[in-house]
Amino acid sequence: MEAIAAAQFGRHKLLHLVRHAQGKHNLEAEKCGDPLTSFEYLDAELSPLGWQQVRNQRKDVCSSGLLKRIEVVITSPMTRTLQTGIGIFHGEDQGLGVAKLKSGDEEITVNQPRIIAHELCRERLGRFECDKRRSISQYQCRFPAVDFSLIENEHDNLWKGGDEIETHEAVRARAMKFTKWLWEREEKEIAVVSHGVYLQQAMIELITNNLCYPLHNDPLSRFKNCEIRSVFIFNESVIGLGSDAFLMKSSNCGRMRISYGIEQVQIKDSAKDNASVEELEVTN
């Protein structure tokens, strides 16, 4: 796969996009459909089903060989994404509130890539309490395996209460800024743990503008909880784009598939796969 990509696209990166596992707010929204504006769902944690999804995905990324390839994990600084990222890519109980994640009777002791928190890949900001983060000091104490050094503000100064909410256009612009930051990093294979609305808006922006090559049959559909989808981004020199460009899509090659079968990962989830972003804003 790497050799094929290098030959056809030149310099490239492979991103593995992960939506967090089911959170308690997702479960509540599925039950009643009410907007999650209650303080009860502030920075929601994973549900029991969410933890099972993490365990299943942990086994898949280990058995497929994907974990050995990941050079760094970038995660949204929210409890549900931190729990998902650590659970899948480290598999350890580091203040997660559950037993160590194991494969059979043997604890998994494989590659543990560096995990870095970044605010640019947070969920759509505003209105919902589940999208308001806690202080960085709280996260640092609870998740010592994560590097929070890129987050400048101790407290959340991005989330706004009331009816104010980030527009989809603003989310897409933020996603492009984040993707450019990823492109400028030295790693070639990166996992990103984020949220449903954010990931869908990012894919809409990248695909409709021919800025990536998705390795998924239906890349614009809603991400399921704990689902992983992969996408190539490429060097602008392949088609002679201007110096301001940082990614591209080649339209002359057939669809490729990841050799270690990450597309075949199946996570049982009760989300409505074909629902619009607006219908699922409260299940992010």
GROMACS .gro file of C-alpha atoms in nm:
model
  284
    1MET     CA    1   0.000   0.000   0.000
    2GLU     CA    2   0.272   0.247   0.095
    3ALA     CA    3   0.472   0.162  -0.217
    4ILE     CA    4   0.167   0.206  -0.441
    5ALA     CA    5   0.079   0.539  -0.282
    6ALA     CA    6   0.437   0.665  -0.311
    7ALA     CA    7   0.454   0.571  -0.678
    8GLN     CA    8   0.119   0.726  -0.771
    9PHE     CA    9   0.096   1.027  -0.544
   10GLY     CA   10   0.444   1.127  -0.435
   11ARG     CA   11   0.474   1.256  -0.079
   12HIS     CA   12   0.166   1.160   0.120
   13LYS     CA   13   0.020   1.089   0.462
   14LEU     CA   14  -0.234   0.832   0.573
   15LEU     CA   15  -0.486   0.951   0.831
   16HIS     CA   16  -0.701   0.712   1.035
   17LEU     CA   17  -1.009   0.906   1.150
   18VAL     CA   18  -1.179   0.772   1.463
   19ARG     CA   19  -1.510   0.881   1.609
   20HIS     CA   20  -1.525   0.834   1.986
   21ALA     CA   21  -1.711   0.532   2.123
   22GLN     CA   22  -2.066   0.569   2.251
   23GLY     CA   23  -2.091   0.828   2.527
   24LYS     CA   24  -2.354   0.849   2.798
   25HIS     CA   25  -2.495   1.152   2.617
   26ASN     CA   26  -2.533   0.944   2.297
   27LEU     CA   27  -2.726   0.683   2.492
   28GLU     CA   28  -2.956   0.941   2.648
   29ALA     CA   29  -3.018   1.114   2.314
   30GLU     CA   30  -3.113   0.782   2.155
   31LYS     CA   31  -3.364   0.721   2.434
   32CYS     CA   32  -3.546   1.053   2.429
   33GLY     CA   33  -3.405   1.270   2.149
   34ASP     CA   34  -3.391   1.579   2.372
   35PRO     CA   35  -3.113   1.835   2.325
   36LEU     CA   36  -2.835   1.764   2.572
   37THR     CA   37  -2.819   2.106   2.733
   38SER     CA   38  -2.827   1.970   3.090
   39PHE     CA   39  -2.520   2.011   3.313
   40GLU     CA   40  -2.557   1.639   3.383
   41TYR     CA   41  -2.394   1.567   3.046
   42LEU     CA   42  -2.104   1.809   3.078
   43ASP     CA   43  -1.806   1.651   2.901
   44ALA     CA   44  -1.982   1.314   2.889
   45GLU     CA   45  -1.792   0.992   2.953
   46LEU     CA   46  -1.823   0.662   2.767
   47SER     CA   47  -2.122   0.436   2.830
   48PRO     CA   48  -2.085   0.063   2.907
   49LEU     CA   49  -2.150  -0.009   2.539
   50GLY     CA   50  -1.888   0.251   2.451
   51TRP     CA   51  -1.628   0.065   2.658
   52GLN     CA   52  -1.717  -0.259   2.481
   53GLN     CA   53  -1.674  -0.085   2.145
   54VAL     CA   54  -1.329   0.032   2.257
   55ARG     CA   55  -1.233  -0.323   2.360
   56ASN     CA   56  -1.349  -0.461   2.026
   57GLN     CA   57  -1.166  -0.195   1.829
   58ARG     CA   58  -0.851  -0.247   2.038
   59LYS     CA   59  -0.848  -0.614   1.938
   60ASP     CA   60  -0.901  -0.524   1.572
   61VAL     CA   61  -0.622  -0.266   1.546
   62CYS     CA   62  -0.382  -0.507   1.719
   63SER     CA   63  -0.470  -0.815   1.513
   64SER     CA   64  -0.474  -0.623   1.182
   65GLY     CA   65  -0.128  -0.473   1.238
   66LEU     CA   66  -0.258  -0.116   1.225
   67LEU     CA   67  -0.132  -0.035   1.574
   68LYS     CA   68   0.226  -0.106   1.470
   69ARG     CA   69   0.197   0.150   1.190
   70ILE     CA   70   0.050   0.442   1.385
   71GLU     CA   71   0.322   0.696   1.464
   72VAL     CA   72   0.116   0.943   1.667
   73VAL     CA   73  -0.242   0.981   1.790
   74ILE     CA   74  -0.403   1.327   1.791
   75THR     CA   75  -0.717   1.354   2.001
   76SER     CA   76  -0.982   1.605   2.090
   77PRO     CA   77  -0.938   1.706   2.458
   78MET     CA   78  -1.271   1.571   2.579
   79THR     CA   79  -1.321   1.282   2.820
   80ARG     CA   80  -1.495   1.055   2.566
   81THR     CA   81  -1.224   1.105   2.301
   82LEU     CA   82  -0.942   1.070   2.554
   83GLN     CA   83  -1.095   0.748   2.686
   84THR     CA   84  -1.140   0.618   2.332
   85GLY     CA   85  -0.791   0.712   2.216
   86ILE     CA   86  -0.611   0.571   2.518
   87GLY     CA   87  -0.828   0.260   2.524
   88ILE     CA   88  -0.771   0.174   2.157
   89PHE     CA   89  -0.410   0.278   2.110
   90HIS     CA   90  -0.261   0.218   2.459
   91GLY     CA   91  -0.506  -0.027   2.610
   92GLU     CA   92  -0.418   0.066   2.968
   93ASP     CA   93  -0.621   0.173   3.269
   94GLN     CA   94  -0.480   0.519   3.340
   95GLY     CA   95  -0.758   0.669   3.545
   96LEU     CA   96  -1.013   0.545   3.294
   97GLY     CA   97  -1.233   0.383   3.553
   98VAL     CA   98  -1.228   0.034   3.399
   99ALA     CA   99  -1.012  -0.275   3.412
  100LYS     CA  100  -0.714  -0.298   3.181
  101LEU     CA  101  -0.822  -0.377   2.827
  102LYS     CA  102  -0.705  -0.726   2.738
  103SER     CA  103  -0.707  -0.966   2.446
  104GLY     CA  104  -0.806  -1.305   2.582
  105ASP     CA  105  -0.613  -1.376   2.900
  106GLU     CA  106  -0.299  -1.193   2.792
  107GLU     CA  107  -0.259  -0.820   2.839
  108ILE     CA  108  -0.175  -0.653   2.511
  109THR     CA  109   0.182  -0.520   2.518
  110VAL     CA  110   0.244  -0.371   2.177
  111ASN     CA  111   0.334  -0.033   2.032
  112GLN     CA  112   0.201   0.262   2.231
  113PRO     CA  113   0.217   0.570   2.008
  114ARG     CA  114   0.240   0.916   2.157
  115ILE     CA  115  -0.102   1.075   2.223
  116ILE     CA  116  -0.138   1.453   2.182
  117ALA     CA  117  -0.448   1.661   2.258
  118HIS     CA  118  -0.544   1.938   2.015
  119GLU     CA  119  -0.839   2.179   2.033
  120LEU     CA  120  -0.880   2.213   1.655
  121CYS     CA  121  -1.040   1.868   1.630
  122ARG     CA  122  -1.305   1.930   1.896
  123GLU     CA  123  -1.673   1.883   1.822
  124ARG     CA  124  -1.891   2.163   1.687
  125LEU     CA  125  -1.877   2.426   1.958
  126GLY     CA  126  -2.165   2.574   2.154
  127ARG     CA  127  -2.507   2.502   2.302
  128PHE     CA  128  -2.460   2.141   2.416
  129GLU     CA  129  -2.307   2.083   2.759
  130CYS     CA  130  -2.156   1.754   2.643
  131ASP     CA  131  -1.919   1.956   2.421
  132LYS     CA  132  -1.786   2.180   2.698
  133ARG     CA  133  -1.449   2.064   2.824
  134ARG     CA  134  -1.310   2.060   3.176
  135SER     CA  135  -0.988   2.227   3.290
  136ILE     CA  136  -0.662   2.099   3.148
  137SER     CA  137  -0.532   2.036   3.501
  138GLN     CA  138  -0.815   1.790   3.559
  139TYR     CA  139  -0.734   1.605   3.237
  140GLN     CA  140  -0.362   1.597   3.311
  141CYS     CA  141  -0.424   1.431   3.647
  142ARG     CA  142  -0.664   1.177   3.503
  143PHE     CA  143  -0.491   1.106   3.171
  144PRO     CA  144  -0.113   1.126   3.234
  145ALA     CA  145  -0.039   0.938   2.911
  146VAL     CA  146  -0.163   1.235   2.704
  147ASP     CA  147   0.043   1.540   2.605
  148PHE     CA  148  -0.167   1.855   2.663
  149SER     CA  149   0.114   2.103   2.594
  150LEU     CA  150  -0.044   2.235   2.272
  151ILE     CA  151  -0.353   2.362   2.455
  152GLU     CA  152  -0.291   2.718   2.566
  153ASN     CA  153  -0.589   2.785   2.793
  154GLU     CA  154  -0.650   2.611   3.124
  155HIS     CA  155  -1.025   2.663   3.098
  156ASP     CA  156  -1.256   2.631   2.800
  157ASN     CA  157  -1.284   2.972   2.634
  158LEU     CA  158  -1.412   2.832   2.304
  159TRP     CA  159  -1.746   2.684   2.407
  160LYS     CA  160  -2.036   2.927   2.430
  161GLY     CA  161  -2.361   2.858   2.613
  162GLY     CA  162  -2.713   2.961   2.522
  163ASP     CA  163  -2.829   2.917   2.164
  164GLU     CA  164  -2.500   3.028   2.009
  165ILE     CA  165  -2.343   2.745   1.808
  166GLU     CA  166  -2.058   2.720   1.561
  167THR     CA  167  -2.167   2.717   1.196
  168HIS     CA  168  -2.089   2.425   0.969
  169GLU     CA  169  -1.875   2.659   0.759
  170ALA     CA  170  -1.668   2.747   1.066
  171VAL     CA  171  -1.629   2.379   1.153
  172ARG     CA  172  -1.504   2.304   0.801
  173ALA     CA  173  -1.260   2.596   0.814
  174ARG     CA  174  -1.128   2.469   1.147
  175ALA     CA  175  -1.094   2.120   1.001
  176MET     CA  176  -0.887   2.254   0.712
  177LYS     CA  177  -0.658   2.441   0.949
  178PHE     CA  178  -0.616   2.121   1.150
  179THR     CA  179  -0.544   1.913   0.838
  180LYS     CA  180  -0.276   2.158   0.730
  181TRP     CA  181  -0.120   2.127   1.076
  182LEU     CA  182  -0.122   1.747   1.037
  183TRP     CA  183   0.040   1.777   0.695
  184GLU     CA  184   0.324   1.984   0.838
  185ARG     CA  185   0.406   1.721   1.101
  186GLU     CA  186   0.683   1.470   1.031
  187GLU     CA  187   0.474   1.156   1.088
  188LYS     CA  188   0.332   0.979   0.782
  189GLU     CA  189   0.064   0.765   0.947
  190ILE     CA  190  -0.155   0.938   1.204
  191ALA     CA  191  -0.468   0.849   1.400
  192VAL     CA  192  -0.715   1.128   1.481
  193VAL     CA  193  -0.978   1.072   1.751
  194SER     CA  194  -1.263   1.319   1.720
  195HIS     CA  195  -1.643   1.360   1.698
  196GLY     CA  196  -1.931   1.286   1.462
  197VAL     CA  197  -2.027   1.631   1.334
  198TYR     CA  198  -1.665   1.747   1.312
  199LEU     CA  199  -1.550   1.441   1.115
  200GLN     CA  200  -1.843   1.453   0.875
  201GLN     CA  201  -1.794   1.824   0.805
  202ALA     CA  202  -1.420   1.768   0.757
  203MET     CA  203  -1.485   1.493   0.502
  204ILE     CA  204  -1.740   1.707   0.318
  205GLU     CA  205  -1.484   1.986   0.282
  206LEU     CA  206  -1.198   1.758   0.177
  207ILE     CA  207  -1.392   1.543  -0.067
  208THR     CA  208  -1.604   1.808  -0.239
  209ASN     CA  209  -1.287   2.008  -0.305
  210ASN     CA  210  -1.086   1.706  -0.425
  211LEU     CA  211  -0.838   1.743  -0.140
  212CYS     CA  212  -0.806   1.381  -0.033
  213TYR     CA  213  -0.847   1.018  -0.136
  214PRO     CA  214  -1.084   0.832   0.100
  215LEU     CA  215  -1.046   0.457   0.152
  216HIS     CA  216  -1.410   0.403   0.237
  217ASN     CA  217  -1.704   0.318   0.012
  218ASP     CA  218  -1.933   0.583   0.160
  219PRO     CA  219  -1.701   0.851   0.301
  220LEU     CA  220  -1.966   1.122   0.346
  221SER     CA  221  -2.199   0.911   0.557
  222ARG     CA  222  -2.225   0.957   0.932
  223PHE     CA  223  -1.940   0.800   1.131
  224LYS     CA  224  -2.059   0.532   1.373
  225ASN     CA  225  -1.936   0.537   1.730
  226CYS     CA  226  -1.580   0.397   1.748
  227GLU     CA  227  -1.562   0.359   1.370
  228ILE     CA  228  -1.228   0.407   1.194
  229ARG     CA  229  -1.207   0.543   0.838
  230SER     CA  230  -0.885   0.611   0.655
  231VAL     CA  231  -0.792   0.876   0.400
  232PHE     CA  232  -0.480   0.973   0.202
  233ILE     CA  233  -0.364   1.334   0.175
  234PHE     CA  234  -0.094   1.417  -0.078
  235ASN     CA  235   0.185   1.649  -0.187
  236GLU     CA  236   0.075   1.941  -0.406
  237SER     CA  237   0.372   1.884  -0.641
  238VAL     CA  238   0.200   1.581  -0.798
  239ILE     CA  239  -0.024   1.803  -1.009
  240GLY     CA  240   0.171   2.126  -0.975
  241LEU     CA  241  -0.062   2.308  -0.740
  242GLY     CA  242   0.041   2.645  -0.606
  243SER     CA  243   0.259   2.685  -0.300
  244ASP     CA  244  -0.043   2.760  -0.081
  245ALA     CA  245  -0.187   2.413  -0.138
  246PHE     CA  246  -0.097   2.129   0.094
  247LEU     CA  247  -0.308   1.834  -0.021
  248MET     CA  248  -0.462   1.689  -0.334
  249LYS     CA  249  -0.653   1.403  -0.481
  250SER     CA  250  -0.547   1.210  -0.790
  251SER     CA  251  -0.844   1.144  -1.019
  252ASN     CA  252  -0.656   0.903  -1.244
  253CYS     CA  253  -0.625   0.600  -1.018
  254GLY     CA  254  -0.875   0.335  -0.920
  255ARG     CA  255  -1.005   0.299  -0.568
  256MET     CA  256  -0.751   0.144  -0.333
  257ARG     CA  257  -0.812  -0.047  -0.015
  258ILE     CA  258  -0.605  -0.068   0.300
  259SER     CA  259  -0.413  -0.393   0.302
  260TYR     CA  260  -0.472  -0.468   0.670
  261GLY     CA  261  -0.848  -0.455   0.631
  262ILE     CA  262  -0.948  -0.161   0.849
  263GLU     CA  263  -1.247  -0.101   0.620
  264GLN     CA  264  -1.387  -0.435   0.728
  265VAL     CA  265  -1.401  -0.336   1.097
  266GLN     CA  266  -1.765  -0.359   1.202
  267ILE     CA  267  -1.888  -0.196   1.520
  268LYS     CA  268  -2.247  -0.256   1.629
  269ASP     CA  269  -2.413   0.078   1.687
  270SER     CA  270  -2.770   0.200   1.713
  271ALA     CA  271  -2.705   0.535   1.541
  272LYS     CA  272  -2.908   0.622   1.234
  273ASP     CA  273  -2.653   0.577   0.957
  274ASN     CA  274  -2.838   0.785   0.700
  275ALA     CA  275  -2.960   1.068   0.922
  276SER     CA  276  -2.848   1.420   0.846
  277VAL     CA  277  -2.596   1.612   1.052
  278GLU     CA  278  -2.873   1.836   1.182
  279GLU     CA  279  -3.080   1.539   1.303
  280LEU     CA  280  -2.781   1.399   1.490
  281GLU     CA  281  -2.632   1.712   1.639
  282VAL     CA  282  -2.714   1.594   1.990
  283THR     CA  283  -2.553   1.252   1.941
  284ASN     CA  284  -2.205   1.381   1.874
   0.00000   0.00000   0.00000
